[in-house]
mmCIF file of C-alpha atoms in Angstrom:
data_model
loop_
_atom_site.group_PDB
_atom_site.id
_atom_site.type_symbol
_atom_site.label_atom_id
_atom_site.label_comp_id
_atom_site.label_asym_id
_atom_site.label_seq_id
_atom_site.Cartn_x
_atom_site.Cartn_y
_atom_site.Cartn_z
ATOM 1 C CA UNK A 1 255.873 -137.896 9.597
ATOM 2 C CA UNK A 2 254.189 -134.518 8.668
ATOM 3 C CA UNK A 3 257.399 -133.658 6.131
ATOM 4 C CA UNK A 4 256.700 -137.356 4.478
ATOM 5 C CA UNK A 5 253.517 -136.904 4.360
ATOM 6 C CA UNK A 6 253.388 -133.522 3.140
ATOM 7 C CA UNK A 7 256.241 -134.560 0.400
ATOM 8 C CA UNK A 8 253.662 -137.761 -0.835
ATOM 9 C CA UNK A 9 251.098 -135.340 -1.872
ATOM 10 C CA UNK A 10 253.181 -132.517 -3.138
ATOM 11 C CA UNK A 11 254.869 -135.750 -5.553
ATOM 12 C CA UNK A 12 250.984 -136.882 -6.752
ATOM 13 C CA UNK A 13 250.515 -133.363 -7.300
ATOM 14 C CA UNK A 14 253.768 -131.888 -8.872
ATOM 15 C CA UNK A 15 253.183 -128.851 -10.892
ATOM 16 C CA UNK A 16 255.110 -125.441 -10.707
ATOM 17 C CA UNK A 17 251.100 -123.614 -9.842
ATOM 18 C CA UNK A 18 250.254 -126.169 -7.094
ATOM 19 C CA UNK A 19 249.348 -125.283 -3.544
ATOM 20 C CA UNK A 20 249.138 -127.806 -1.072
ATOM 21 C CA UNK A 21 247.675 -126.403 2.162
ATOM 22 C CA UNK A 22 247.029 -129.098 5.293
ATOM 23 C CA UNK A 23 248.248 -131.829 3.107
ATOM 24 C CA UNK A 24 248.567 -134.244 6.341
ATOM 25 C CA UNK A 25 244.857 -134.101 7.144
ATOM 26 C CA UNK A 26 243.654 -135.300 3.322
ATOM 27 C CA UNK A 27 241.836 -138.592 3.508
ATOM 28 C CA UNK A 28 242.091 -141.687 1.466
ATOM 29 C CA UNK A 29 239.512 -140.718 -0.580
ATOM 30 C CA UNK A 30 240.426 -137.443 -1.177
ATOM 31 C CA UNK A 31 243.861 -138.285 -1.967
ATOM 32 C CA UNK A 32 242.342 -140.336 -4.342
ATOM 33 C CA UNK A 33 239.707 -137.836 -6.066
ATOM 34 C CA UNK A 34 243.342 -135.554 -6.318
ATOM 35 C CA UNK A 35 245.135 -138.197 -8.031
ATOM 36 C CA UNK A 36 242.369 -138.607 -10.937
ATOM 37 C CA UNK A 37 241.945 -134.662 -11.593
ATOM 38 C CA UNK A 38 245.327 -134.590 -11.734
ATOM 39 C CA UNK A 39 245.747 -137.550 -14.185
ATOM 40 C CA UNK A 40 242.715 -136.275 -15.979
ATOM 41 C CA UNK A 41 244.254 -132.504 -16.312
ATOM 42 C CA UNK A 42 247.532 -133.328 -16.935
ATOM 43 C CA UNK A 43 250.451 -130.647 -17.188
ATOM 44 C CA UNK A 44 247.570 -127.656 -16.893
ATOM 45 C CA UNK A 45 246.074 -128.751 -13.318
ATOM 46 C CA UNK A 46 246.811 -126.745 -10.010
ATOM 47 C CA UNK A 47 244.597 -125.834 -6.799
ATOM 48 C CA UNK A 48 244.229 -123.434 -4.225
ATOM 49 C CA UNK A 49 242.831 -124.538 -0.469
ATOM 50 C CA UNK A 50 240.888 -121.872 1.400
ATOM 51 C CA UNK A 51 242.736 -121.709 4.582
ATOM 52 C CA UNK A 52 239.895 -121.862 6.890
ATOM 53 C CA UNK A 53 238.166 -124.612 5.736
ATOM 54 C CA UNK A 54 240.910 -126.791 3.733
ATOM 55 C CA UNK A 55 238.496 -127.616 0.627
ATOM 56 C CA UNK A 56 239.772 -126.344 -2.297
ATOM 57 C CA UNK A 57 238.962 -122.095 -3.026
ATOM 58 C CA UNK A 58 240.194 -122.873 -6.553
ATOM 59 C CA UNK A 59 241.051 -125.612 -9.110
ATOM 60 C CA UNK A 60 241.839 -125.060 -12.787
ATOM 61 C CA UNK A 61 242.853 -127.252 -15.833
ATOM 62 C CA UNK A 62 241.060 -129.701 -18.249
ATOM 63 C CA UNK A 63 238.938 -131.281 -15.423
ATOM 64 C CA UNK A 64 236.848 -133.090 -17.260
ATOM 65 C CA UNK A 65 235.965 -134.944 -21.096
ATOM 66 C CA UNK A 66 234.366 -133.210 -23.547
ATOM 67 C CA UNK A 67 230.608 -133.525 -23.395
ATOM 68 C CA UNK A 68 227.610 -133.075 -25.074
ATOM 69 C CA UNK A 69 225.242 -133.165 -21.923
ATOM 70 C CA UNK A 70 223.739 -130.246 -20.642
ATOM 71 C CA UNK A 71 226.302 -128.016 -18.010
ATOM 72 C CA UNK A 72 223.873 -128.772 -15.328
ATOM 73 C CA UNK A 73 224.382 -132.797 -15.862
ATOM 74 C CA UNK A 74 228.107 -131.862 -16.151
ATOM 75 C CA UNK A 75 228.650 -129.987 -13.087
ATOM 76 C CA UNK A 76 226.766 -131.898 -10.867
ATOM 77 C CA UNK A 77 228.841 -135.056 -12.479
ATOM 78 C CA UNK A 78 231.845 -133.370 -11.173
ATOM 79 C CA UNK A 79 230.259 -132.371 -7.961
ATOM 80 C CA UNK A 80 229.862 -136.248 -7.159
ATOM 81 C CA UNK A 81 233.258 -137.059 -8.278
ATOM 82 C CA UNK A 82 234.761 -134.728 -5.775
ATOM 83 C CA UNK A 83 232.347 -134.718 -2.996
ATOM 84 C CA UNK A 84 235.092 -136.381 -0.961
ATOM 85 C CA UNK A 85 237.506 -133.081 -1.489
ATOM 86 C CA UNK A 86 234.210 -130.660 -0.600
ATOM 87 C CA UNK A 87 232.803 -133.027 2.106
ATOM 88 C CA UNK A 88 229.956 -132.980 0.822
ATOM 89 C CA UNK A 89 226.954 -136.048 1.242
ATOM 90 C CA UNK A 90 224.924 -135.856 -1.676
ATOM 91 C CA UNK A 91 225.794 -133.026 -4.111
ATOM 92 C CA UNK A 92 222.265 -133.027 -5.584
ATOM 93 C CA UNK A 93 220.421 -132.122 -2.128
ATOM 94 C CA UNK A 94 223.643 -130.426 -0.245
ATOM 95 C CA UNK A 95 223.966 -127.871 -3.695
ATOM 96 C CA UNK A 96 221.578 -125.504 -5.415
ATOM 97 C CA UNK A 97 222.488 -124.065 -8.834
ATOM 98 C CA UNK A 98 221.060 -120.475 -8.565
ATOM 99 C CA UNK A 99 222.893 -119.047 -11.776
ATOM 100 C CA UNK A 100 223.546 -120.055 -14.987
ATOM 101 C CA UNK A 101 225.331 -117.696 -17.492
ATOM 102 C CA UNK A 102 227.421 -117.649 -20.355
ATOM 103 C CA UNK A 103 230.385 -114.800 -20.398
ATOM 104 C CA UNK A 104 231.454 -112.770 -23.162
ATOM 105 C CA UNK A 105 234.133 -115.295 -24.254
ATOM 106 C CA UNK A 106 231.166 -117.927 -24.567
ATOM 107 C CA UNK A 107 232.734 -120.083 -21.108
ATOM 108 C CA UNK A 108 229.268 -121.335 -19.462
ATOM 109 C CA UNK A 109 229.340 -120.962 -15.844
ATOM 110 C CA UNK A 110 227.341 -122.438 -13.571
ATOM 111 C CA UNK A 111 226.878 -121.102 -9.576
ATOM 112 C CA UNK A 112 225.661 -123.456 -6.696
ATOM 113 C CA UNK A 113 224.252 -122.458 -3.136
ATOM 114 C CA UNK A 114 225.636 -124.795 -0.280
ATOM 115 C CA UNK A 115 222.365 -125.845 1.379
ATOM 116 C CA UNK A 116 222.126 -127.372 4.952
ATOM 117 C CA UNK A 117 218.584 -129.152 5.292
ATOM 118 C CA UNK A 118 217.286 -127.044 2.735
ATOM 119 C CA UNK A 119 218.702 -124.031 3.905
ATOM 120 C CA UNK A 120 221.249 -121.882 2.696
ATOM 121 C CA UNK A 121 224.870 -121.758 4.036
ATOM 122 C CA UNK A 122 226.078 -118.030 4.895
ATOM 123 C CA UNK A 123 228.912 -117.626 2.030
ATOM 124 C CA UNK A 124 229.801 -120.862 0.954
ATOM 125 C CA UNK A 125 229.219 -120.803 -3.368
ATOM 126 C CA UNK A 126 230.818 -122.636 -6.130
ATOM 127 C CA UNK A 127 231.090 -121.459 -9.697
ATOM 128 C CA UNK A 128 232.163 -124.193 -12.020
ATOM 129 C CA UNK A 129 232.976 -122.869 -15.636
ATOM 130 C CA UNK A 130 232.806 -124.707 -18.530
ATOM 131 C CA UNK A 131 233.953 -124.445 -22.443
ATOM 132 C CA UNK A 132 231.404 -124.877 -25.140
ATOM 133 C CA UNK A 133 232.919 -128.631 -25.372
ATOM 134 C CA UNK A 134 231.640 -129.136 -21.632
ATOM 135 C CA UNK A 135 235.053 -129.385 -20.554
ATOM 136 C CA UNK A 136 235.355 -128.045 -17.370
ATOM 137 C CA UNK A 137 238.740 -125.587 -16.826
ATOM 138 C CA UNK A 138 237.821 -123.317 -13.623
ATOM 139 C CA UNK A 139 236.057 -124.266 -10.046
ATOM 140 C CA UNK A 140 235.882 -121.745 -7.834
ATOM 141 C CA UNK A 141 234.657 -120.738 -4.313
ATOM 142 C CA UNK A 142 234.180 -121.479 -0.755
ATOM 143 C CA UNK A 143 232.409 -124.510 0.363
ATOM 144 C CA UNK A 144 232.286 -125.873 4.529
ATOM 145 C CA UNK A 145 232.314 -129.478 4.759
ATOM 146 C CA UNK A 146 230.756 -132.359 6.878
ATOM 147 C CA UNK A 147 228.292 -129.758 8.196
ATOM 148 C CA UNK A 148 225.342 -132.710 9.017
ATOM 149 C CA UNK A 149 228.398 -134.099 11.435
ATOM 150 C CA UNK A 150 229.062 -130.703 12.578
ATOM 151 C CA UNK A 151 225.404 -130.280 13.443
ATOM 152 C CA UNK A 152 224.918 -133.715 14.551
ATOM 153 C CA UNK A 153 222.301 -134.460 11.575
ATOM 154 C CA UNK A 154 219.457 -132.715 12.906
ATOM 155 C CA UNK A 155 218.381 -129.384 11.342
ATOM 156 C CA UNK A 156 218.030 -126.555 13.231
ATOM 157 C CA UNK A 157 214.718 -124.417 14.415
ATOM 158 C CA UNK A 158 214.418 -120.449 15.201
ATOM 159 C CA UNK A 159 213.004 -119.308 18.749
ATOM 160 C CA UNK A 160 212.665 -115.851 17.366
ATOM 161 C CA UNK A 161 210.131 -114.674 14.808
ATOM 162 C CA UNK A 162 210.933 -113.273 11.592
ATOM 163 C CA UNK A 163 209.477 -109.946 12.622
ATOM 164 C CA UNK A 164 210.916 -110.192 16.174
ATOM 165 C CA UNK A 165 214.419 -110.038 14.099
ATOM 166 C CA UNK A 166 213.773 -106.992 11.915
ATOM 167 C CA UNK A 167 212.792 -105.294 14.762
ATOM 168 C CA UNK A 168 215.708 -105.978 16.478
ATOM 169 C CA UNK A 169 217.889 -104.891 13.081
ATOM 170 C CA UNK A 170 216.315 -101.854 13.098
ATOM 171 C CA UNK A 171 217.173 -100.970 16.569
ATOM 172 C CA UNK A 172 220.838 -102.195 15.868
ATOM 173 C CA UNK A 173 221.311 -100.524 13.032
ATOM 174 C CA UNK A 174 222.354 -96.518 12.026
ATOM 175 C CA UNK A 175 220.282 -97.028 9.277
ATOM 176 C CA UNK A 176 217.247 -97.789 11.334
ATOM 177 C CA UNK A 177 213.779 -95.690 11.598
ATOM 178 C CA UNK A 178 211.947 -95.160 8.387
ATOM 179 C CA UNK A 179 213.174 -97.844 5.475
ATOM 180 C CA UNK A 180 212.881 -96.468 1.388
ATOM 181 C CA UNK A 181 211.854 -100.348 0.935
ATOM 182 C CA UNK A 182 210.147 -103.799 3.322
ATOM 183 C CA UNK A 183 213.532 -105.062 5.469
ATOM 184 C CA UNK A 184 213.925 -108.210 3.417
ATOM 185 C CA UNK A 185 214.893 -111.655 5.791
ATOM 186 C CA UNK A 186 216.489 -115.062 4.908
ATOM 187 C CA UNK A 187 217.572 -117.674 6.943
ATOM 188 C CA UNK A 188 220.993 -119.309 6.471
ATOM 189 C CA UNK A 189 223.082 -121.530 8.586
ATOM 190 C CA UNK A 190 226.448 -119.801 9.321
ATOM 191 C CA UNK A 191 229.229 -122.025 9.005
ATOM 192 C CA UNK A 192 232.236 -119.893 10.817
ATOM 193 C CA UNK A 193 230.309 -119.490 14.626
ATOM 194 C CA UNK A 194 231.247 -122.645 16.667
ATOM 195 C CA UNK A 195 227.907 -125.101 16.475
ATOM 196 C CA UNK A 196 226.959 -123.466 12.459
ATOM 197 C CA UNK A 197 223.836 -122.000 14.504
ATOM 198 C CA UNK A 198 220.536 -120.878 12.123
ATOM 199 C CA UNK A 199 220.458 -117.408 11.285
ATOM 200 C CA UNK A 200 218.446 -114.260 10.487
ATOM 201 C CA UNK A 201 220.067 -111.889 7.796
ATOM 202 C CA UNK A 202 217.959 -108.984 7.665
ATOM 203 C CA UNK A 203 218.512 -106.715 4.974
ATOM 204 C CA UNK A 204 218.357 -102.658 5.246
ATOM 205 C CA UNK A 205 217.961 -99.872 3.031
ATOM 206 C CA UNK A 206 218.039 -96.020 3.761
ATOM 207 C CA UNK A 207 219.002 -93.458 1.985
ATOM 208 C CA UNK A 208 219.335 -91.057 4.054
ATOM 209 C CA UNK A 209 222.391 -92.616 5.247
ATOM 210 C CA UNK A 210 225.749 -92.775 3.191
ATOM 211 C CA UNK A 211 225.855 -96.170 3.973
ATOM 212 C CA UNK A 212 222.516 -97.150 3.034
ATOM 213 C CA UNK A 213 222.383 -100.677 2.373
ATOM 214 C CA UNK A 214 223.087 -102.921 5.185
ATOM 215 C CA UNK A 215 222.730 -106.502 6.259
ATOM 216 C CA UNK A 216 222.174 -107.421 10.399
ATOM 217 C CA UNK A 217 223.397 -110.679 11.350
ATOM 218 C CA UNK A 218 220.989 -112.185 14.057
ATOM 219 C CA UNK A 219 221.558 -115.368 16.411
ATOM 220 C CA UNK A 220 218.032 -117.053 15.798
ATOM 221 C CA UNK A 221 217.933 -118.831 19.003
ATOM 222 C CA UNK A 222 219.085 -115.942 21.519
ATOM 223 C CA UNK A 223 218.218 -112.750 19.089
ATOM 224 C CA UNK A 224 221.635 -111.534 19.943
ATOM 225 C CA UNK A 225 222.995 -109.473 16.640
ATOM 226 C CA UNK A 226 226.336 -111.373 15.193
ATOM 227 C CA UNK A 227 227.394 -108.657 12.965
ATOM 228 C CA UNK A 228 226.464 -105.828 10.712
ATOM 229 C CA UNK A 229 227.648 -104.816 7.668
ATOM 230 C CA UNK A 230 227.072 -102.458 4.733
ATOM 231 C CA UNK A 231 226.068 -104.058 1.410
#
């Protein structure tokens, strides 16, 4: 069953660039949102799945019809046409653009934030790039989906303060003691820990150190320090 299954998609989605990854666990409706970007794209469509979270790291081709509304309008049209593939609920509260730039060969790119009830998701972006036409040729990035059924719909809340967490970064980290600038915090909801728990990142700079940017990764509810890593 997995080989027919497998061979089904790979026929919907024939083409020489394709990469099918957990082909078996697609849903109706995401077979179907594959089927129309591949009969809108043609000959020029192909995708990439990120392998820890099967949603697609990268699609390219003629995605969409040439438009005269603004990229915004056209992104977040696309967004809703694949929400299925993403598993997202509703692309206009679950995604944030943040950036909006044009690159030197005059492609218009727009970047969304994954949000979770308002708040961030640790590492999960999307850049969708468009021509001056508003045809859209390149998504790209890692999204987590069905994260309200992962969390059981009900946002999270910290037990820890804000400046219980710095202090704890600055006792975790080598690049602790005196800071050249105010330990900067955000919240996010990390995605990869089992339960997507709420989350300080506290962010560190010394230069006195040779690594002297870092970011401390801190459990909200517990205070226990996830990771740490130089930025």
């Amino acid at each position: 069953m997995r080989i027919i299954t497998v061979l089904f998609i790979a026929a919907i989605l024939s083409s020489s660039t394709t990469t099918v990854k957990a082909a078996e666990d697609l849903s109706g409706p995401e077979k179907r949102v594959l089927q129309q970007l591949k009969k809108e794209a043609g000959a020029t469509f192909a995708i990439q799945w990120h392998p820890s979270t099967n949603t697609p790291s990268l699609i390219t081709g003629d995605l969409s019809e040439p438009s005269k509304y603004p990229p915004e309008w056209i992104a977040y049209k696309f967004l809703n046409q694949t929400k299925a593939l993403y598993g997202l609920r509703i692309p206009k509260i679950n995604m944030q653009i943040i950036e909006m730039n044009e690159t030197p060969d005059h492609l218009v790119q727009v970047r969304f934030q994954h949000v979770l009830y308002k708040t961030a998701v640790w590492g999960d972006e999307l850049v969708i790039q468009m021509n001056q036409q508003g045809v859209i040729n390149r998504v790209e990035g890692k999204l987590s989906p069905h994260l309200e059924e992962k969390t059981f719909n009900r946002p999270m809340y910290a037990a820890i303060s804000k400046q219980k967490a710095i202090a704890i970064a600055l006792t975790a980290s080598q690049a602790g003691g005196t800071q050249d600038e105010a330990p900067k915090v955000d919240m996010y909801y990390h995605p990869s820990i089992a339960g997507t728990p709420l989350i300080y990142v506290v962010s560190l700079k010394n230069n006195n150190f040779e690594q002297s940017h870092q970011k401390v990764l801190i459990h909200s509810l517990s205070g226990r320090v996830i990771e740490q890593r130089n930025s």
